[in-house]
Amino acid sequence: MFALGSWNTWDRMEIEERLALMNRAVEVGSGFFDVAYYNMGPHAEASRTDLLFGEALRELGLAREKYQLCGKLWLWEYPQTGFADQMDVSLERIGAGQGGPESFETVVVGDFVGEIDIAQVVRDVQTEIDAGRFASWGVNNWPAASLQLALDTARVEGLTPPSFAQLKYGLVRRTMAEGEYYGRWFEEGTLALQASDSFEGGILVGQLSPGRKIGADVGGIREQIVAAYPRVLAIAASLDTTPAQLGIAFCLANPATANVLFGASKVSQFDDNLGAIELLERAGAQRIREATAGLWLDREVRADGVWAP
């Protein structure tokens, strides 16, 4: 249900905190880690987050079956920088050949920019699957029409189709997942949903002026999101919970949600987030959705998956 994210996460804490957080996640059965090398497009920021993650993973000495890894394949410089080269670098940086993991369980392919040969993407992904680098894949920030082409290509050519979509999804941003763009695939079970950026970079848990780089503001609604925080706080209080638990429980209330990706940087934050499961069981999905219905702020935003700065 929970996935720990890598962007601006592992480089925001000291080694002791990284070790404690990763160990706690594994301990409670949530050892699913999103890890990527941020080196292309708007993410060409020389981040060390994946290196630090790999160091901590080796320090813990966890058995490989105790955790799962979700990697990233970027389309920013594709096909000039192909998937095989990207996988070589990503695995090397987290310790392959040095006692670290030699493969991922799954990868996310994104972000979508410009003209992309979708059929070739599907074929190149299959090559990496056949090489044992990962077993499944999903998409991030793809136009709906391109995702349909990928699904069609996989079906016609007998290749592995994308099985999930990592989307901005939460209390205030719901259009891509619940609207006309991706909703039908989730309803029919073609795709699972990985909810990301659910806290809007921390805004929806009270960090109203984040001091770090956060996700794109699709539709230019961030001021509205900041203004909505008092309502989030009031709804959380009415349900005897925290804003973080409310935000995660909302995502989990959607039957399509496979996991919620967040960037906790302390064990205490992670443990607070765990309370979302108890909230969902106590209040129920219907009550949570009814209480938060008025927080859907991007109803009118055209959010078909195209990345926007």
Short mmCIF file of N, CA and C in Angstrom, two decimals, residues 199-306:
data_model
loop_
_atom_site.label_atom_id
_atom_site.label_comp_id
_atom_site.label_asym_id
_atom_site.label_seq_id
_atom_site.Cartn_x
_atom_site.Cartn_y
_atom_site.Cartn_z
N PHE A 199 0.55 15.04 -1.28
CA PHE A 199 0.62 16.13 -0.31
C PHE A 199 0.98 17.46 -0.95
N GLU A 200 1.08 17.50 -2.28
CA GLU A 200 1.45 18.72 -3.00
C GLU A 200 2.72 19.33 -2.42
N GLY A 201 3.75 18.50 -2.34
CA GLY A 201 5.04 18.98 -1.86
C GLY A 201 5.06 19.37 -0.40
N GLY A 202 4.08 18.90 0.36
CA GLY A 202 4.01 19.22 1.79
C GLY A 202 2.95 20.23 2.14
N ILE A 203 2.39 20.92 1.15
CA ILE A 203 1.40 21.96 1.40
C ILE A 203 0.19 21.40 2.15
N LEU A 204 -0.25 20.22 1.75
CA LEU A 204 -1.47 19.66 2.34
C LEU A 204 -1.25 19.00 3.70
N VAL A 205 -0.01 19.07 4.19
CA VAL A 205 0.25 18.64 5.57
C VAL A 205 0.79 19.81 6.38
N GLY A 206 0.57 21.04 5.88
CA GLY A 206 0.88 22.22 6.65
C GLY A 206 2.13 22.99 6.30
N GLN A 207 2.92 22.49 5.34
CA GLN A 207 4.11 23.23 4.91
C GLN A 207 3.71 24.14 3.76
N LEU A 208 3.11 25.27 4.08
CA LEU A 208 2.45 26.10 3.09
C LEU A 208 3.41 26.84 2.15
N SER A 209 4.66 26.94 2.53
CA SER A 209 5.67 27.55 1.65
C SER A 209 6.88 26.63 1.56
N PRO A 210 6.77 25.55 0.78
CA PRO A 210 7.87 24.58 0.71
C PRO A 210 9.18 25.24 0.30
N GLY A 211 10.25 24.89 1.00
CA GLY A 211 11.54 25.47 0.70
C GLY A 211 12.37 24.64 -0.25
N ARG A 212 11.76 23.67 -0.88
CA ARG A 212 12.47 22.79 -1.80
C ARG A 212 11.69 22.70 -3.11
N LYS A 213 12.33 22.17 -4.12
CA LYS A 213 11.68 21.97 -5.41
C LYS A 213 10.58 20.93 -5.26
N ILE A 214 9.37 21.27 -5.76
CA ILE A 214 8.27 20.31 -5.68
C ILE A 214 7.69 20.12 -7.08
N GLY A 215 6.71 19.23 -7.19
CA GLY A 215 6.16 18.85 -8.49
C GLY A 215 5.51 19.99 -9.24
N ALA A 216 5.31 19.77 -10.54
CA ALA A 216 4.72 20.78 -11.42
C ALA A 216 3.31 21.14 -10.98
N ASP A 217 2.96 22.41 -11.15
CA ASP A 217 1.63 22.91 -10.79
C ASP A 217 0.75 22.91 -12.03
N VAL A 218 0.27 21.73 -12.41
CA VAL A 218 -0.56 21.60 -13.60
C VAL A 218 -1.87 22.38 -13.40
N GLY A 219 -2.14 23.29 -14.34
CA GLY A 219 -3.36 24.09 -14.25
C GLY A 219 -3.22 25.36 -13.44
N GLY A 220 -2.07 25.58 -12.81
CA GLY A 220 -1.84 26.80 -12.05
C GLY A 220 -2.80 26.99 -10.89
N ILE A 221 -2.99 25.94 -10.10
CA ILE A 221 -3.97 26.00 -9.00
C ILE A 221 -3.32 25.99 -7.62
N ARG A 222 -2.01 26.19 -7.57
CA ARG A 222 -1.33 26.04 -6.28
C ARG A 222 -1.81 27.04 -5.24
N GLU A 223 -2.11 28.26 -5.63
CA GLU A 223 -2.62 29.23 -4.65
C GLU A 223 -3.95 28.75 -4.06
N GLN A 224 -4.77 28.14 -4.90
CA GLN A 224 -6.03 27.59 -4.40
C GLN A 224 -5.78 26.44 -3.42
N ILE A 225 -4.74 25.67 -3.70
CA ILE A 225 -4.41 24.55 -2.83
C ILE A 225 -3.95 25.05 -1.46
N VAL A 226 -3.10 26.06 -1.47
CA VAL A 226 -2.67 26.66 -0.20
C VAL A 226 -3.87 27.17 0.59
N ALA A 227 -4.78 27.84 -0.13
CA ALA A 227 -5.96 28.41 0.53
C ALA A 227 -6.89 27.32 1.07
N ALA A 228 -6.80 26.11 0.50
CA ALA A 228 -7.69 25.02 0.92
C ALA A 228 -7.19 24.30 2.16
N TYR A 229 -5.95 24.57 2.59
CA TYR A 229 -5.41 23.82 3.71
C TYR A 229 -6.26 23.90 4.99
N PRO A 230 -6.77 25.07 5.36
CA PRO A 230 -7.62 25.10 6.57
C PRO A 230 -8.82 24.16 6.48
N ARG A 231 -9.37 23.99 5.29
CA ARG A 231 -10.48 23.04 5.13
C ARG A 231 -10.00 21.62 5.33
N VAL A 232 -8.80 21.30 4.80
CA VAL A 232 -8.23 19.98 5.01
C VAL A 232 -8.06 19.72 6.50
N LEU A 233 -7.53 20.71 7.21
CA LEU A 233 -7.30 20.59 8.64
C LEU A 233 -8.62 20.36 9.39
N ALA A 234 -9.66 21.09 8.99
CA ALA A 234 -10.96 20.95 9.66
C ALA A 234 -11.57 19.58 9.40
N ILE A 235 -11.47 19.10 8.17
CA ILE A 235 -12.02 17.78 7.85
C ILE A 235 -11.26 16.69 8.61
N ALA A 236 -9.95 16.82 8.68
CA ALA A 236 -9.15 15.85 9.43
C ALA A 236 -9.57 15.83 10.89
N ALA A 237 -9.78 17.01 11.47
CA ALA A 237 -10.19 17.09 12.86
C ALA A 237 -11.56 16.44 13.06
N SER A 238 -12.46 16.62 12.10
CA SER A 238 -13.80 16.03 12.21
C SER A 238 -13.76 14.51 12.18
N LEU A 239 -12.70 13.96 11.59
CA LEU A 239 -12.55 12.51 11.52
C LEU A 239 -11.54 12.00 12.54
N ASP A 240 -11.10 12.90 13.44
CA ASP A 240 -10.14 12.55 14.49
C ASP A 240 -8.88 11.93 13.90
N THR A 241 -8.31 12.65 12.93
CA THR A 241 -7.12 12.14 12.26
C THR A 241 -6.21 13.31 11.91
N THR A 242 -5.11 13.05 11.23
CA THR A 242 -4.18 14.09 10.80
C THR A 242 -4.36 14.36 9.31
N PRO A 243 -3.92 15.53 8.83
CA PRO A 243 -4.01 15.80 7.39
C PRO A 243 -3.29 14.75 6.55
N ALA A 244 -2.14 14.26 7.01
CA ALA A 244 -1.41 13.25 6.25
C ALA A 244 -2.20 11.95 6.17
N GLN A 245 -2.76 11.52 7.28
CA GLN A 245 -3.57 10.30 7.27
C GLN A 245 -4.79 10.46 6.39
N LEU A 246 -5.41 11.63 6.43
CA LEU A 246 -6.58 11.89 5.59
C LEU A 246 -6.21 11.81 4.12
N GLY A 247 -5.09 12.44 3.75
CA GLY A 247 -4.69 12.45 2.34
C GLY A 247 -4.38 11.06 1.81
N ILE A 248 -3.71 10.25 2.61
CA ILE A 248 -3.38 8.89 2.16
C ILE A 248 -4.61 8.01 2.16
N ALA A 249 -5.45 8.14 3.19
CA ALA A 249 -6.67 7.33 3.25
C ALA A 249 -7.58 7.64 2.07
N PHE A 250 -7.63 8.91 1.65
CA PHE A 250 -8.42 9.26 0.47
C PHE A 250 -7.93 8.48 -0.75
N CYS A 251 -6.62 8.45 -0.95
CA CYS A 251 -6.07 7.71 -2.10
C CYS A 251 -6.40 6.23 -2.01
N LEU A 252 -6.24 5.66 -0.82
CA LEU A 252 -6.50 4.24 -0.64
C LEU A 252 -7.97 3.90 -0.76
N ALA A 253 -8.84 4.90 -0.60
CA ALA A 253 -10.28 4.67 -0.75
C ALA A 253 -10.67 4.39 -2.19
N ASN A 254 -9.79 4.73 -3.13
CA ASN A 254 -10.03 4.45 -4.54
C ASN A 254 -9.60 3.00 -4.81
N PRO A 255 -10.51 2.14 -5.25
CA PRO A 255 -10.17 0.72 -5.46
C PRO A 255 -9.03 0.51 -6.45
N ALA A 256 -8.78 1.49 -7.31
CA ALA A 256 -7.71 1.34 -8.31
C ALA A 256 -6.32 1.53 -7.72
N THR A 257 -6.23 2.11 -6.53
CA THR A 257 -4.92 2.45 -5.96
C THR A 257 -4.16 1.21 -5.52
N ALA A 258 -2.98 1.02 -6.11
CA ALA A 258 -2.10 -0.07 -5.70
C ALA A 258 -1.22 0.37 -4.55
N ASN A 259 -0.72 1.60 -4.62
CA ASN A 259 0.08 2.15 -3.52
C ASN A 259 0.12 3.66 -3.61
N VAL A 260 0.49 4.27 -2.50
CA VAL A 260 0.63 5.72 -2.40
C VAL A 260 2.10 6.03 -2.21
N LEU A 261 2.65 6.85 -3.08
CA LEU A 261 4.07 7.20 -3.08
C LEU A 261 4.25 8.51 -2.33
N PHE A 262 5.02 8.49 -1.26
CA PHE A 262 5.27 9.72 -0.51
C PHE A 262 6.72 9.77 -0.07
N GLY A 263 7.14 10.94 0.40
CA GLY A 263 8.55 11.15 0.73
C GLY A 263 8.80 11.45 2.19
N ALA A 264 8.42 10.57 3.07
CA ALA A 264 8.70 10.76 4.49
C ALA A 264 10.20 10.85 4.72
N SER A 265 10.61 11.70 5.65
CA SER A 265 12.04 11.84 5.95
C SER A 265 12.35 11.52 7.41
N LYS A 266 11.33 11.08 8.16
CA LYS A 266 11.53 10.68 9.55
C LYS A 266 10.65 9.46 9.83
N VAL A 267 11.10 8.63 10.74
CA VAL A 267 10.30 7.47 11.13
C VAL A 267 8.98 7.93 11.72
N SER A 268 8.99 9.03 12.47
CA SER A 268 7.75 9.53 13.07
C SER A 268 6.74 9.92 12.00
N GLN A 269 7.20 10.51 10.90
CA GLN A 269 6.29 10.84 9.79
C GLN A 269 5.73 9.57 9.17
N PHE A 270 6.58 8.61 8.96
CA PHE A 270 6.14 7.34 8.37
C PHE A 270 5.11 6.67 9.27
N ASP A 271 5.36 6.64 10.56
CA ASP A 271 4.42 6.01 11.48
C ASP A 271 3.09 6.75 11.51
N ASP A 272 3.13 8.07 11.42
CA ASP A 272 1.89 8.84 11.35
C ASP A 272 1.12 8.46 10.08
N ASN A 273 1.83 8.34 8.98
CA ASN A 273 1.18 7.96 7.73
C ASN A 273 0.53 6.58 7.80
N LEU A 274 1.14 5.68 8.56
CA LEU A 274 0.56 4.35 8.73
C LEU A 274 -0.86 4.41 9.30
N GLY A 275 -1.15 5.48 10.05
CA GLY A 275 -2.47 5.63 10.63
C GLY A 275 -3.57 5.78 9.60
N ALA A 276 -3.20 6.03 8.34
CA ALA A 276 -4.21 6.14 7.28
C ALA A 276 -4.97 4.82 7.11
N ILE A 277 -4.30 3.72 7.34
CA ILE A 277 -4.96 2.42 7.19
C ILE A 277 -6.04 2.26 8.25
N GLU A 278 -5.73 2.62 9.48
CA GLU A 278 -6.72 2.56 10.56
C GLU A 278 -7.89 3.49 10.29
N LEU A 279 -7.59 4.70 9.76
CA LEU A 279 -8.65 5.65 9.44
C LEU A 279 -9.59 5.08 8.40
N LEU A 280 -9.04 4.49 7.35
CA LEU A 280 -9.86 3.93 6.30
C LEU A 280 -10.76 2.82 6.85
N GLU A 281 -10.21 1.99 7.70
CA GLU A 281 -11.00 0.91 8.29
C GLU A 281 -12.09 1.46 9.22
N ARG A 282 -11.76 2.51 9.96
CA ARG A 282 -12.70 3.08 10.94
C ARG A 282 -13.80 3.91 10.30
N ALA A 283 -13.41 4.78 9.37
CA ALA A 283 -14.39 5.71 8.77
C ALA A 283 -15.05 5.14 7.52
N GLY A 284 -14.32 4.34 6.77
CA GLY A 284 -14.85 3.78 5.54
C GLY A 284 -14.62 4.69 4.36
N ALA A 285 -14.48 4.08 3.18
CA ALA A 285 -14.18 4.83 1.96
C ALA A 285 -15.26 5.85 1.63
N GLN A 286 -16.52 5.47 1.75
CA GLN A 286 -17.60 6.37 1.36
C GLN A 286 -17.62 7.63 2.20
N ARG A 287 -17.47 7.48 3.51
CA ARG A 287 -17.49 8.66 4.39
C ARG A 287 -16.31 9.59 4.08
N ILE A 288 -15.15 9.02 3.84
CA ILE A 288 -13.97 9.84 3.53
C ILE A 288 -14.18 10.60 2.23
N ARG A 289 -14.70 9.94 1.23
CA ARG A 289 -14.92 10.62 -0.06
C ARG A 289 -16.01 11.68 0.06
N GLU A 290 -17.03 11.42 0.81
CA GLU A 290 -18.08 12.41 1.00
C GLU A 290 -17.56 13.64 1.74
N ALA A 291 -16.75 13.42 2.76
CA ALA A 291 -16.23 14.52 3.56
C ALA A 291 -15.27 15.40 2.77
N THR A 292 -14.60 14.82 1.79
CA THR A 292 -13.57 15.55 1.04
C THR A 292 -14.01 15.94 -0.37
N ALA A 293 -15.27 15.73 -0.70
CA ALA A 293 -15.74 15.97 -2.08
C ALA A 293 -15.47 17.40 -2.54
N GLY A 294 -15.59 18.37 -1.66
CA GLY A 294 -15.42 19.76 -2.04
C GLY A 294 -13.98 20.18 -2.24
N LEU A 295 -13.03 19.30 -2.01
CA LEU A 295 -11.61 19.64 -2.16
C LEU A 295 -11.07 19.37 -3.56
N TRP A 296 -11.88 18.82 -4.43
CA TRP A 296 -11.44 18.54 -5.81
C TRP A 296 -11.28 19.88 -6.53
N LEU A 297 -10.05 20.35 -6.69
CA LEU A 297 -9.78 21.69 -7.21
C LEU A 297 -9.41 21.72 -8.68
N ASP A 298 -9.11 20.59 -9.30
CA ASP A 298 -8.67 20.62 -10.70
C ASP A 298 -9.73 20.06 -11.65
N ARG A 299 -10.99 20.16 -11.29
CA ARG A 299 -12.07 19.64 -12.14
C ARG A 299 -12.02 20.21 -13.55
N GLU A 300 -11.67 21.49 -13.66
CA GLU A 300 -11.69 22.15 -14.97
C GLU A 300 -10.33 22.17 -15.65
N VAL A 301 -9.34 21.54 -15.05
CA VAL A 301 -7.99 21.55 -15.62
C VAL A 301 -7.87 20.46 -16.66
N ARG A 302 -7.39 20.82 -17.85
CA ARG A 302 -7.14 19.82 -18.88
C ARG A 302 -5.84 19.12 -18.52
N ALA A 303 -5.96 17.93 -17.98
CA ALA A 303 -4.79 17.22 -17.45
C ALA A 303 -4.70 15.85 -18.09
N ASP A 304 -4.39 15.81 -19.38
CA ASP A 304 -4.39 14.53 -20.09
C ASP A 304 -3.07 13.79 -19.99
N GLY A 305 -2.19 14.24 -19.11
CA GLY A 305 -0.96 13.50 -18.90
C GLY A 305 0.26 14.18 -19.43
N VAL A 306 0.14 15.22 -20.25
CA VAL A 306 1.31 15.89 -20.80
C VAL A 306 2.01 16.66 -19.69
#
